[in-house]
Coordinates of C-alpha atoms and ligand atoms in Angstrom, one line a residue:
M244 CA -12.6 38.4 -8.8
F245 CA -13.9 37.5 -5.3
Q246 CA -16.6 35.3 -7.0
L247 CA -13.8 33.4 -8.7
L248 CA -11.8 33.0 -5.5
K249 CA -14.8 32.2 -3.3
P250 CA -14.7 28.4 -3.6
F251 CA -11.0 28.4 -3.1
L252 CA -11.2 30.6 0.0
L253 CA -14.0 28.5 1.4
F254 CA -11.9 25.4 0.9
I255 CA -8.9 26.9 2.7
I256 CA -11.1 28.1 5.6
S257 CA -12.7 24.7 6.0
Y258 CA -9.3 23.0 5.8
V259 CA -7.9 25.2 8.6
F260 CA -11.0 24.5 10.7
W261 CA -10.6 20.8 10.1
K262 CA -7.0 20.8 11.2
V263 CA -7.8 22.9 14.3
Y264 CA -10.7 20.5 15.1
I265 CA -8.5 17.4 14.6
N266 CA -5.7 18.8 16.8
S267 CA -8.0 20.0 19.5
K268 CA -10.3 17.0 19.9
H269 CA -9.7 15.5 23.4
G270 CA -8.0 18.9 24.1
R271 CA -4.5 17.4 23.6
T272 CA -2.1 18.9 21.1
N273 CA 1.2 17.8 22.5
I274 CA 1.0 14.1 22.8
N275 CA 3.3 11.9 20.8
L276 CA 1.0 10.7 18.0
P277 CA 2.2 8.4 15.2
P278 CA 3.6 10.2 12.2
G279 CA 1.2 10.6 9.2
S280 CA -1.4 13.0 7.8
F281 CA -5.1 13.4 8.3
G282 CA -5.4 14.5 4.7
W283 CA -8.3 16.6 3.4
P284 CA -11.2 18.0 5.4
F285 CA -13.8 15.4 6.1
I286 CA -12.7 12.9 3.5
G287 CA -9.2 12.6 5.0
E288 CA -7.2 10.1 2.9
T289 CA -10.2 8.0 2.0
L290 CA -9.8 8.7 -1.8
A291 CA -6.2 7.5 -1.8
F292 CA -7.2 4.4 0.2
L293 CA -10.0 3.6 -2.2
R294 CA -8.1 4.5 -5.4
A295 CA -5.3 2.0 -4.5
G296 CA -8.0 -0.7 -4.4
W297 CA -9.6 0.5 -7.7
D298 CA -6.1 0.3 -9.3
G299 CA -5.8 -3.3 -8.1
V300 CA -2.9 -2.5 -5.6
P301 CA -4.6 -2.0 -2.2
E302 CA -1.2 -2.5 -0.5
R303 CA 0.0 0.7 -2.1
F304 CA -1.8 2.9 0.4
I305 CA 0.2 1.5 3.3
Q306 CA 3.5 1.0 1.4
E307 CA 3.6 4.7 0.3
R308 CA 2.8 6.0 3.8
T309 CA 5.2 3.8 5.7
E310 CA 8.0 4.9 3.3
K311 CA 7.0 8.6 3.3
H312 CA 6.7 8.9 7.1
G313 CA 9.7 6.6 7.8
S314 CA 7.6 4.5 10.2
P315 CA 7.2 0.9 9.2
L316 CA 5.1 -0.1 12.2
V317 CA 2.4 2.5 12.5
F318 CA 1.1 5.8 10.9
K319 CA -1.9 8.0 11.4
T320 CA -4.4 8.9 8.8
S321 CA -8.1 9.7 8.5
L322 CA -10.5 7.3 6.7
L323 CA -14.3 7.4 6.2
G324 CA -14.5 10.5 8.4
D325 CA -12.5 9.0 11.4
R326 CA -9.0 9.5 12.7
M327 CA -7.1 6.3 12.6
A328 CA -3.9 4.6 13.3
V329 CA -2.8 1.9 10.8
L330 CA -0.8 -0.9 12.5
C331 CA 1.3 -2.5 9.9
G332 CA 2.6 -6.1 9.5
P333 CA 2.7 -9.1 11.8
A334 CA 3.5 -7.1 14.9
G335 CA 0.4 -4.9 14.4
N336 CA -1.8 -7.9 13.7
K337 CA -0.6 -9.7 16.8
F338 CA -1.1 -6.7 18.9
L339 CA -4.7 -6.0 17.7
F340 CA -5.8 -9.7 17.6
G341 CA -4.4 -10.2 21.1
N342 CA -5.9 -7.1 22.7
E343 CA -9.6 -7.5 21.9
N344 CA -11.7 -6.3 24.8
K345 CA -8.5 -5.2 26.6
L346 CA -7.0 -2.2 24.8
V347 CA -9.2 -2.4 21.6
T348 CA -12.6 -3.6 20.4
L349 CA -14.1 -4.4 17.1
W350 CA -15.3 -1.4 15.1
W351 CA -16.9 -0.9 11.7
P352 CA -17.6 2.3 9.8
A353 CA -20.9 4.1 10.4
S354 CA -22.4 2.9 7.1
V355 CA -21.9 -0.8 8.2
R356 CA -23.2 -0.2 11.7
K357 CA -26.3 1.6 10.5
L358 CA -27.1 -1.1 7.9
F359 CA -26.7 -4.1 10.1
E360 CA -28.2 -2.7 13.3
R361 CA -28.0 -5.0 16.4
C362 CA -26.0 -8.2 15.6
L363 CA -22.6 -9.8 16.2
I364 CA -20.5 -7.1 14.7
T365 CA -22.3 -4.2 16.4
V366 CA -22.3 -5.6 19.9
R367 CA -19.3 -5.6 22.2
G368 CA -17.7 -7.1 25.3
D369 CA -19.4 -10.0 27.1
E370 CA -22.5 -9.7 24.9
A371 CA -20.5 -10.2 21.8
K372 CA -18.7 -13.2 23.4
L373 CA -22.0 -14.9 24.2
M374 CA -23.5 -14.3 20.8
R375 CA -20.4 -15.5 19.0
K376 CA -20.2 -18.7 21.1
M377 CA -23.8 -19.5 20.3
M378 CA -23.3 -18.9 16.6
L379 CA -20.0 -20.9 16.7
S380 CA -21.8 -24.0 18.0
Y381 CA -23.5 -24.1 14.6
L382 CA -20.7 -22.7 12.4
G383 CA -17.5 -23.7 14.2
P384 CA -15.2 -26.6 13.3
D385 CA -16.9 -29.1 15.6
A386 CA -20.3 -28.6 13.8
F387 CA -18.7 -29.4 10.5
V388 CA -17.6 -33.0 11.3
N389 CA -21.2 -34.2 11.1
H390 CA -22.9 -31.6 9.0
Y391 CA -22.8 -29.9 5.6
A392 CA -20.2 -31.8 3.4
A393 CA -22.8 -34.0 1.7
T394 CA -25.4 -31.2 1.5
M395 CA -22.9 -28.8 0.1
D396 CA -21.8 -31.4 -2.5
A397 CA -25.3 -32.2 -3.5
L398 CA -26.2 -28.5 -3.9
T399 CA -22.9 -27.9 -5.9
R400 CA -23.7 -30.7 -8.3
R401 CA -27.2 -29.3 -8.9
H402 CA -25.8 -25.8 -9.4
I403 CA -23.2 -27.1 -11.9
Q404 CA -25.9 -29.1 -13.7
L405 CA -28.1 -26.1 -14.1
H406 CA -25.6 -23.3 -14.7
W407 CA -22.5 -24.8 -16.2
R408 CA -23.1 -28.0 -18.0
G409 CA -24.0 -27.6 -21.7
K410 CA -22.7 -24.0 -21.7
E411 CA -19.8 -22.9 -23.9
E412 CA -19.1 -19.7 -22.0
V413 CA -19.8 -18.6 -18.5
N414 CA -19.1 -15.4 -16.5
V415 CA -17.5 -17.1 -13.4
Y416 CA -18.0 -14.3 -10.9
Q417 CA -21.7 -13.7 -11.7
T418 CA -22.5 -17.5 -11.8
V419 CA -20.6 -18.4 -8.6
K420 CA -22.3 -15.5 -6.8
V421 CA -25.6 -17.2 -7.5
Y422 CA -24.2 -20.4 -6.2
A423 CA -22.9 -18.9 -3.0
F424 CA -26.1 -17.1 -2.3
E425 CA -28.3 -20.2 -3.0
L426 CA -26.0 -22.3 -0.8
A427 CA -26.2 -19.9 2.1
C428 CA -30.0 -19.5 1.8
R429 CA -30.4 -23.3 1.8
L430 CA -28.0 -24.0 4.7
F431 CA -29.1 -21.1 6.9
M432 CA -32.8 -21.1 6.3
S433 CA -33.7 -24.1 4.2
L434 CA -35.0 -21.8 1.4
E435 CA -35.6 -23.9 -1.8
D436 CA -37.9 -21.7 -4.0
P437 CA -35.6 -20.2 -6.8
N438 CA -37.9 -17.2 -7.2
H439 CA -37.8 -16.4 -3.5
I440 CA -34.0 -16.7 -3.6
T441 CA -33.7 -14.6 -6.7
K442 CA -35.8 -11.9 -5.2
L443 CA -33.7 -11.8 -2.0
G444 CA -30.5 -11.9 -4.1
S445 CA -31.5 -8.8 -6.1
L446 CA -32.3 -6.9 -2.9
F447 CA -29.0 -8.1 -1.5
N448 CA -27.0 -6.7 -4.5
I449 CA -28.5 -3.3 -3.8
F450 CA -27.8 -3.6 -0.1
L451 CA -24.1 -4.5 -0.8
K452 CA -23.5 -1.3 -2.7
G453 CA -24.1 1.0 0.3
M454 CA -21.6 -0.8 2.5
V455 CA -18.5 1.3 1.9
E456 CA -20.2 4.7 1.4
L457 CA -20.6 7.8 3.5
P458 CA -23.9 7.2 5.4
I459 CA -25.8 10.0 3.7
D460 CA -29.4 8.9 4.0
I461 CA -31.0 11.1 1.3
P462 CA -32.9 9.9 -1.8
G463 CA -30.5 9.1 -4.6
T464 CA -27.5 8.1 -2.6
R465 CA -26.2 4.5 -2.7
F466 CA -26.5 4.4 1.1
Y467 CA -30.2 5.4 1.0
K468 CA -31.0 2.7 -1.5
S469 CA -28.9 0.2 0.5
K470 CA -30.8 1.0 3.7
R471 CA -34.2 0.5 2.0
A472 CA -33.0 -2.8 0.5
A473 CA -31.9 -3.9 4.0
A474 CA -35.3 -3.0 5.4
A475 CA -37.0 -5.1 2.6
I476 CA -34.7 -8.1 3.3
R477 CA -35.5 -7.8 7.1
T478 CA -39.2 -7.8 6.3
E479 CA -38.7 -11.0 4.3
L480 CA -36.5 -12.6 7.0
M481 CA -39.1 -11.8 9.7
T482 CA -41.8 -13.6 7.7
I483 CA -39.5 -16.6 7.3
I484 CA -38.6 -16.5 11.1
K485 CA -42.3 -16.3 12.2
T486 CA -43.3 -19.1 9.9
R487 CA -40.5 -21.3 11.2
R488 CA -41.5 -20.6 14.8
V489 CA -45.0 -21.9 14.1
E490 CA -43.6 -25.0 12.2
L491 CA -41.3 -25.8 15.1
Q492 CA -44.3 -25.6 17.5
E493 CA -46.3 -27.8 15.3
G494 CA -43.5 -30.3 14.9
K495 CA -43.2 -29.7 11.1
A496 CA -39.6 -28.4 11.4
S497 CA -36.7 -29.8 13.4
S498 CA -34.5 -27.9 15.8
S499 CA -31.3 -29.0 14.0
Q500 CA -32.4 -28.5 10.5
D501 CA -30.5 -25.3 9.8
L502 CA -29.1 -22.1 11.3
L503 CA -32.5 -20.5 11.7
S504 CA -33.9 -23.4 13.8
H505 CA -30.6 -23.3 15.8
F506 CA -31.1 -19.6 16.6
L507 CA -34.8 -20.1 17.6
C508 CA -34.1 -23.2 19.7
S509 CA -30.7 -22.6 21.3
P510 CA -30.3 -20.0 24.1
N511 CA -26.9 -18.6 25.0
E512 CA -24.9 -19.6 28.1
N513 CA -27.2 -17.3 30.2
N514 CA -30.2 -19.1 28.9
K515 CA -31.3 -16.0 26.9
Y516 CA -32.7 -16.4 23.4
L517 CA -32.0 -13.9 20.5
S518 CA -35.0 -11.7 19.7
E519 CA -36.6 -12.2 16.3
M520 CA -35.0 -8.9 15.0
E521 CA -31.5 -10.0 16.3
I522 CA -32.0 -13.3 14.4
A523 CA -32.9 -11.4 11.2
N524 CA -29.9 -9.1 11.6
N525 CA -27.5 -11.9 12.3
I526 CA -28.8 -13.9 9.2
L527 CA -28.4 -10.7 7.2
L528 CA -24.8 -10.4 8.5
L529 CA -24.0 -14.1 7.7
L530 CA -25.5 -13.8 4.2
F531 CA -23.3 -10.7 3.6
A532 CA -20.1 -12.0 5.2
G533 CA -20.4 -15.4 3.5
H534 CA -21.4 -14.8 0.0
D535 CA -19.1 -12.4 -1.7
T536 CA -16.0 -13.6 0.2
S537 CA -16.4 -17.2 -1.0
T538 CA -17.5 -16.0 -4.5
V539 CA -14.3 -14.0 -5.0
S540 CA -12.1 -16.9 -3.6
I541 CA -13.6 -19.4 -6.0
T542 CA -13.4 -16.9 -9.0
L543 CA -9.8 -16.0 -8.3
V544 CA -8.8 -19.7 -7.9
M545 CA -10.4 -20.5 -11.2
K546 CA -8.4 -17.6 -12.8
K547 CA -5.1 -18.9 -11.3
L548 CA -5.8 -22.5 -12.3
S549 CA -6.3 -21.5 -15.9
E550 CA -3.1 -19.4 -15.9
H551 CA -1.0 -22.2 -14.3
P552 CA -1.9 -25.5 -16.1
D553 CA 0.7 -27.4 -14.2
I554 CA -1.0 -26.5 -10.9
Y555 CA -4.4 -27.3 -12.4
E556 CA -3.2 -30.8 -13.3
K557 CA -2.0 -31.3 -9.7
V558 CA -5.3 -30.2 -8.3
L559 CA -7.2 -32.4 -10.8
R560 CA -5.0 -35.4 -9.8
E561 CA -5.8 -34.8 -6.1
Q562 CA -9.5 -34.5 -6.7
L563 CA -9.7 -37.6 -9.0
E564 CA -8.0 -39.6 -6.2
I565 CA -10.7 -38.5 -3.9
S566 CA -13.5 -39.2 -6.4
K567 CA -12.1 -42.8 -6.8
E568 CA -12.8 -43.4 -3.1
I569 CA -16.4 -42.2 -3.2
E570 CA -18.9 -44.9 -4.0
D571 CA -21.0 -44.6 -7.1
G572 CA -23.7 -42.0 -6.4
G573 CA -22.1 -41.1 -3.1
L574 CA -21.4 -37.6 -1.9
L575 CA -18.4 -35.9 -0.3
K576 CA -17.8 -36.5 3.4
W577 CA -15.9 -34.5 6.0
E578 CA -13.0 -36.9 5.7
D579 CA -12.8 -36.3 1.9
I580 CA -12.5 -32.5 2.5
Q581 CA -9.7 -33.1 4.9
K582 CA -7.8 -34.9 2.1
M583 CA -7.8 -31.9 -0.2
K584 CA -4.5 -30.6 1.1
Y585 CA -2.9 -29.5 -2.1
T586 CA -6.1 -27.8 -3.3
W587 CA -6.4 -25.9 -0.1
N588 CA -2.7 -24.8 -0.4
V589 CA -3.7 -23.4 -3.8
V590 CA -6.7 -21.5 -2.4
S591 CA -4.5 -20.2 0.4
E592 CA -1.9 -18.8 -2.0
V593 CA -4.7 -17.2 -4.0
M594 CA -6.0 -15.5 -0.8
R595 CA -2.4 -14.4 0.1
L596 CA -2.0 -12.6 -3.2
N597 CA -5.6 -11.3 -3.3
P598 CA -7.2 -11.4 0.2
P599 CA -11.0 -11.3 -0.2
V600 CA -11.2 -9.1 2.9
L601 CA -8.4 -6.4 2.8
G602 CA -8.4 -5.7 6.5
A603 CA -10.6 -4.7 9.4
F604 CA -11.0 -2.0 12.0
R605 CA -10.8 -1.7 15.8
E606 CA -11.4 1.2 18.3
A607 CA -9.0 2.1 21.2
L608 CA -10.8 1.5 24.5
V609 CA -8.2 3.5 26.4
D610 CA -5.1 5.5 25.7
F611 CA -2.2 3.1 25.0
E612 CA 1.3 3.2 23.7
Y613 CA 2.3 1.4 20.6
A614 CA 5.8 1.4 19.0
G615 CA 6.7 4.4 21.1
Y616 CA 3.6 6.5 20.1
I617 CA 0.4 7.2 21.9
I618 CA -2.9 6.0 20.5
P619 CA -5.6 8.1 22.1
K620 CA -8.8 6.5 23.4
G621 CA -11.6 6.6 20.8
W622 CA -9.2 6.5 17.8
K623 CA -9.9 3.9 15.3
L624 CA -7.3 1.3 14.2
Y625 CA -6.8 -0.7 11.0
W626 CA -5.0 -3.9 10.3
S627 CA -4.3 -4.9 6.7
A628 CA -4.1 -8.4 5.2
A629 CA -3.3 -6.8 1.8
W630 CA -0.1 -5.2 3.1
T631 CA 1.1 -8.0 5.4
H632 CA 0.7 -10.5 2.5
K633 CA 2.6 -8.4 0.0
D634 CA 5.5 -7.3 2.2
E635 CA 8.8 -8.8 1.1
A636 CA 9.8 -9.0 4.7
N637 CA 7.1 -11.7 5.2
F638 CA 7.2 -13.7 2.0
E639 CA 10.2 -14.4 -0.2
D640 CA 9.7 -13.5 -3.9
V641 CA 6.4 -12.0 -2.7
T642 CA 4.6 -11.6 -6.0
R643 CA 5.3 -15.2 -7.2
F644 CA 2.3 -17.6 -7.2
D645 CA 3.6 -20.5 -5.2
P646 CA 1.2 -22.8 -3.3
S647 CA 4.2 -24.7 -1.8
R648 CA 4.6 -21.9 0.7
F649 CA 1.8 -23.5 2.6
E650 CA 3.4 -27.0 2.9
G651 CA 4.9 -28.1 6.2
V652 CA 4.6 -25.5 9.0
G653 CA 3.6 -22.8 6.5
P654 CA 4.0 -19.0 6.9
T655 CA 5.3 -17.4 10.1
P656 CA 2.4 -16.6 12.6
Y657 CA 0.6 -13.4 11.9
T658 CA 2.1 -13.0 8.4
Y659 CA -0.9 -14.8 6.7
V660 CA -4.2 -13.4 8.0
P661 CA -7.0 -13.7 5.4
F662 CA -9.5 -14.6 8.1
G663 CA -8.1 -12.2 10.8
G664 CA -7.2 -13.6 14.1
G665 CA -7.9 -13.7 17.9
T666 CA -11.3 -13.7 19.4
R667 CA -12.8 -11.9 16.4
M668 CA -11.4 -14.2 13.8
C669 CA -13.8 -15.0 10.9
L670 CA -16.7 -17.0 12.1
G671 CA -17.3 -18.7 8.7
K672 CA -13.7 -20.0 8.1
E673 CA -14.7 -23.7 8.2
F674 CA -17.9 -23.0 6.3
S675 CA -16.1 -21.2 3.5
R676 CA -13.3 -23.8 3.4
M677 CA -15.8 -26.6 2.8
E678 CA -17.8 -24.5 0.3
V679 CA -14.8 -23.5 -1.8
L680 CA -13.4 -27.1 -1.7
A681 CA -16.7 -28.7 -2.6
F682 CA -17.1 -26.4 -5.5
L683 CA -13.5 -26.9 -6.8
H684 CA -13.8 -30.7 -6.4
N685 CA -16.8 -30.7 -8.8
I686 CA -15.7 -28.1 -11.3
V687 CA -12.1 -29.4 -11.9
T688 CA -13.3 -33.0 -12.3
I689 CA -15.8 -31.9 -15.0
F690 CA -14.1 -29.0 -16.8
K691 CA -11.0 -27.4 -17.9
W692 CA -11.5 -23.7 -19.0
D693 CA -9.8 -20.9 -21.0
L694 CA -9.8 -17.3 -19.9
L695 CA -11.6 -15.2 -22.5
I696 CA -9.8 -12.1 -21.3
P697 CA -6.1 -13.0 -20.6
D698 CA -4.5 -11.0 -17.8
E699 CA -7.9 -9.6 -16.7
K700 CA -7.3 -6.8 -14.2
I701 CA -8.4 -7.4 -10.6
V702 CA -10.1 -4.4 -8.9
Y703 CA -11.1 -4.1 -5.2
E704 CA -14.6 -2.7 -4.8
P705 CA -14.0 -3.4 -1.9
M706 CA -13.5 -7.1 -2.6
A707 CA -11.1 -8.5 -5.2
T708 CA -13.0 -9.0 -8.4
P709 CA -11.8 -9.5 -12.0
A710 CA -12.9 -6.3 -13.8
S711 CA -15.2 -8.1 -16.2
G712 CA -16.2 -11.0 -13.9
L713 CA -13.9 -13.6 -15.5
P714 CA -15.6 -14.8 -18.6
V715 CA -14.3 -18.3 -19.5
R716 CA -14.8 -20.9 -22.3
L717 CA -15.6 -24.3 -20.8
N718 CA -14.0 -27.5 -22.1
P719 CA -15.7 -30.6 -20.5
H720 CA -13.3 -33.6 -19.9
R721 CA -13.9 -36.5 -22.3
V722 CA -15.1 -39.5 -20.4
Ligands
HEM970 C1 -12.9 -16.8 1.9 C2 -13.9 -16.5 2.7 C3 -13.8 -15.6 3.8 C4 -12.9 -14.7 4.2 C5 -11.5 -14.4 3.6 C6 -13.3 -14.0 5.4 C7 -12.6 -13.1 6.2 C8 -13.0 -12.5 7.3 C9 -12.3 -11.4 8.0 C10 -10.9 -10.9 7.6 C11 -13.1 -11.0 9.0 C12 -12.8 -9.9 10.0 C13 -12.0 -10.4 11.2 C14 -11.7 -9.2 12.1 O1 -12.5 -8.3 12.3 O2 -10.6 -9.2 12.6 C15 -14.3 -11.8 9.0 C16 -15.3 -11.7 10.0 C17 -16.4 -12.5 9.9 N1 -16.8 -13.4 9.0 FE1 -15.6 -14.0 7.4 N2 -14.6 -14.5 5.8 C18 -14.9 -15.5 4.8 C19 -16.1 -16.2 4.8 C20 -17.1 -16.1 5.7 C21 -18.3 -16.9 5.7 C22 -18.6 -18.0 4.7 C23 -19.0 -16.5 6.8 C24 -20.4 -17.0 7.2 C25 -20.8 -18.2 7.0 C26 -18.3 -15.5 7.5 C27 -18.7 -14.9 8.6 C28 -18.0 -13.9 9.3 C29 -18.5 -13.2 10.5 C30 -19.9 -13.4 11.1 C31 -17.5 -12.3 10.9 C32 -17.6 -11.4 12.1 C33 -16.9 -12.1 13.3 C34 -16.9 -11.3 14.6 O3 -16.9 -10.1 14.5 O4 -16.8 -11.9 15.7 N3 -17.1 -15.3 6.8 N4 -14.2 -12.7 8.0

């Protein structure tokens, strides 16, 4: 009998210990914490959080808890082994975006910190400010006026020529993933060799799988494999960095040719250069941050355009107008991208309904009060684009696909936050805008397409992806 009950008893005992541990940490049991539950020992409410994403409704995790605890602004939980306060809706977003380095600071789960090592998302305070500023001078809006549009257009055309033209059927997600990775490798490091890019890409896919896992570094776990893949990518990147340093010294490479040269030649405001390992880690970060996000945006826009032929026609009309202005054999310019207003409204509405990044984390630097509750120092915080975008309070007829929401002044501040906000806002916003628009310009002016799986389910793992990768049948326009 005892043998039968043993697992159950062990579970109860560990649960009680967990609760005592949670309540006693910091030695404070009587402070006014937000309502909510820390869930199960160790895993907390992580499974419910992940399951909502697997079921294609990531907002459900927050909706259920705000209703259950009767607290629409904030509730407590425990995710990925950490106690956490979830700040809900525009008020929470405004608070977290506006208090970076004052009350809160950027935080990522242990798996992410261990995989990326020292780079922009793992440094804090003034060091993060200096690193970000240096990176923004290459990736920020000003850098885009003169760079990129033509190169992105040329690379997009080549990709479509190789991977789309002449094909009857294509798996959009898989194919666009190749595109986004090649584009990033080319623009960040001038990599051209397809074999080299494919090798890096395969390592990258293993690396990505360990991102949202418990950091258990023993053979067989996804995290273990991911860590080894990250080490192999770093080794490759270090070789590329050292070769480039020599090429720069010998005058065989230019200081403005790509992000890598920029990192090697541009010091920060304190005249300090990044170490070679910091450069490798930051390139790893940018390859990660930039390739699945743009891939899912393009994939989901293509899904919506096929489901809404009237909207496809409007996008096509806008893009054909732009094509007419481009001289024969010419490439897209920055000004052309600026004219793609309707197409960008469509992309924005897709990102509202399915934000590529569901939300992000912060850590409390001090005890502070929020909505009448105390958030203790050291607690983690979470803001959610998924919930803010799907709350009826922020968007009328919230589930309707309607790009016109973005006309005129657009949504109320802090209700639409696919790129985050404040001083930690996405560093690649301009880059991804140009990449997504350059791709759409080329694809809609060449093809229309039919979905091979109508109503294909979207799952979040953790990024929004059609369950089978969106297979489509291509119908080239008759010329
Ligand atoms: C549709 C595409 C994209 C979306 C929706 C997106 C969204 C986001 C979000 C929500 C954050 C977190 C902000 C926070 O912590 O509050 C972020 C951070 C970041 N993103 Fe993006 N991103 C996209 C594309 C890109 C691209 C193309 C790049 C690189 C070229 C990039 C680089 C970064 C970096 C480096 C950070 C960290 C910034 C920091 O911590 O200071 N992202 N992004």
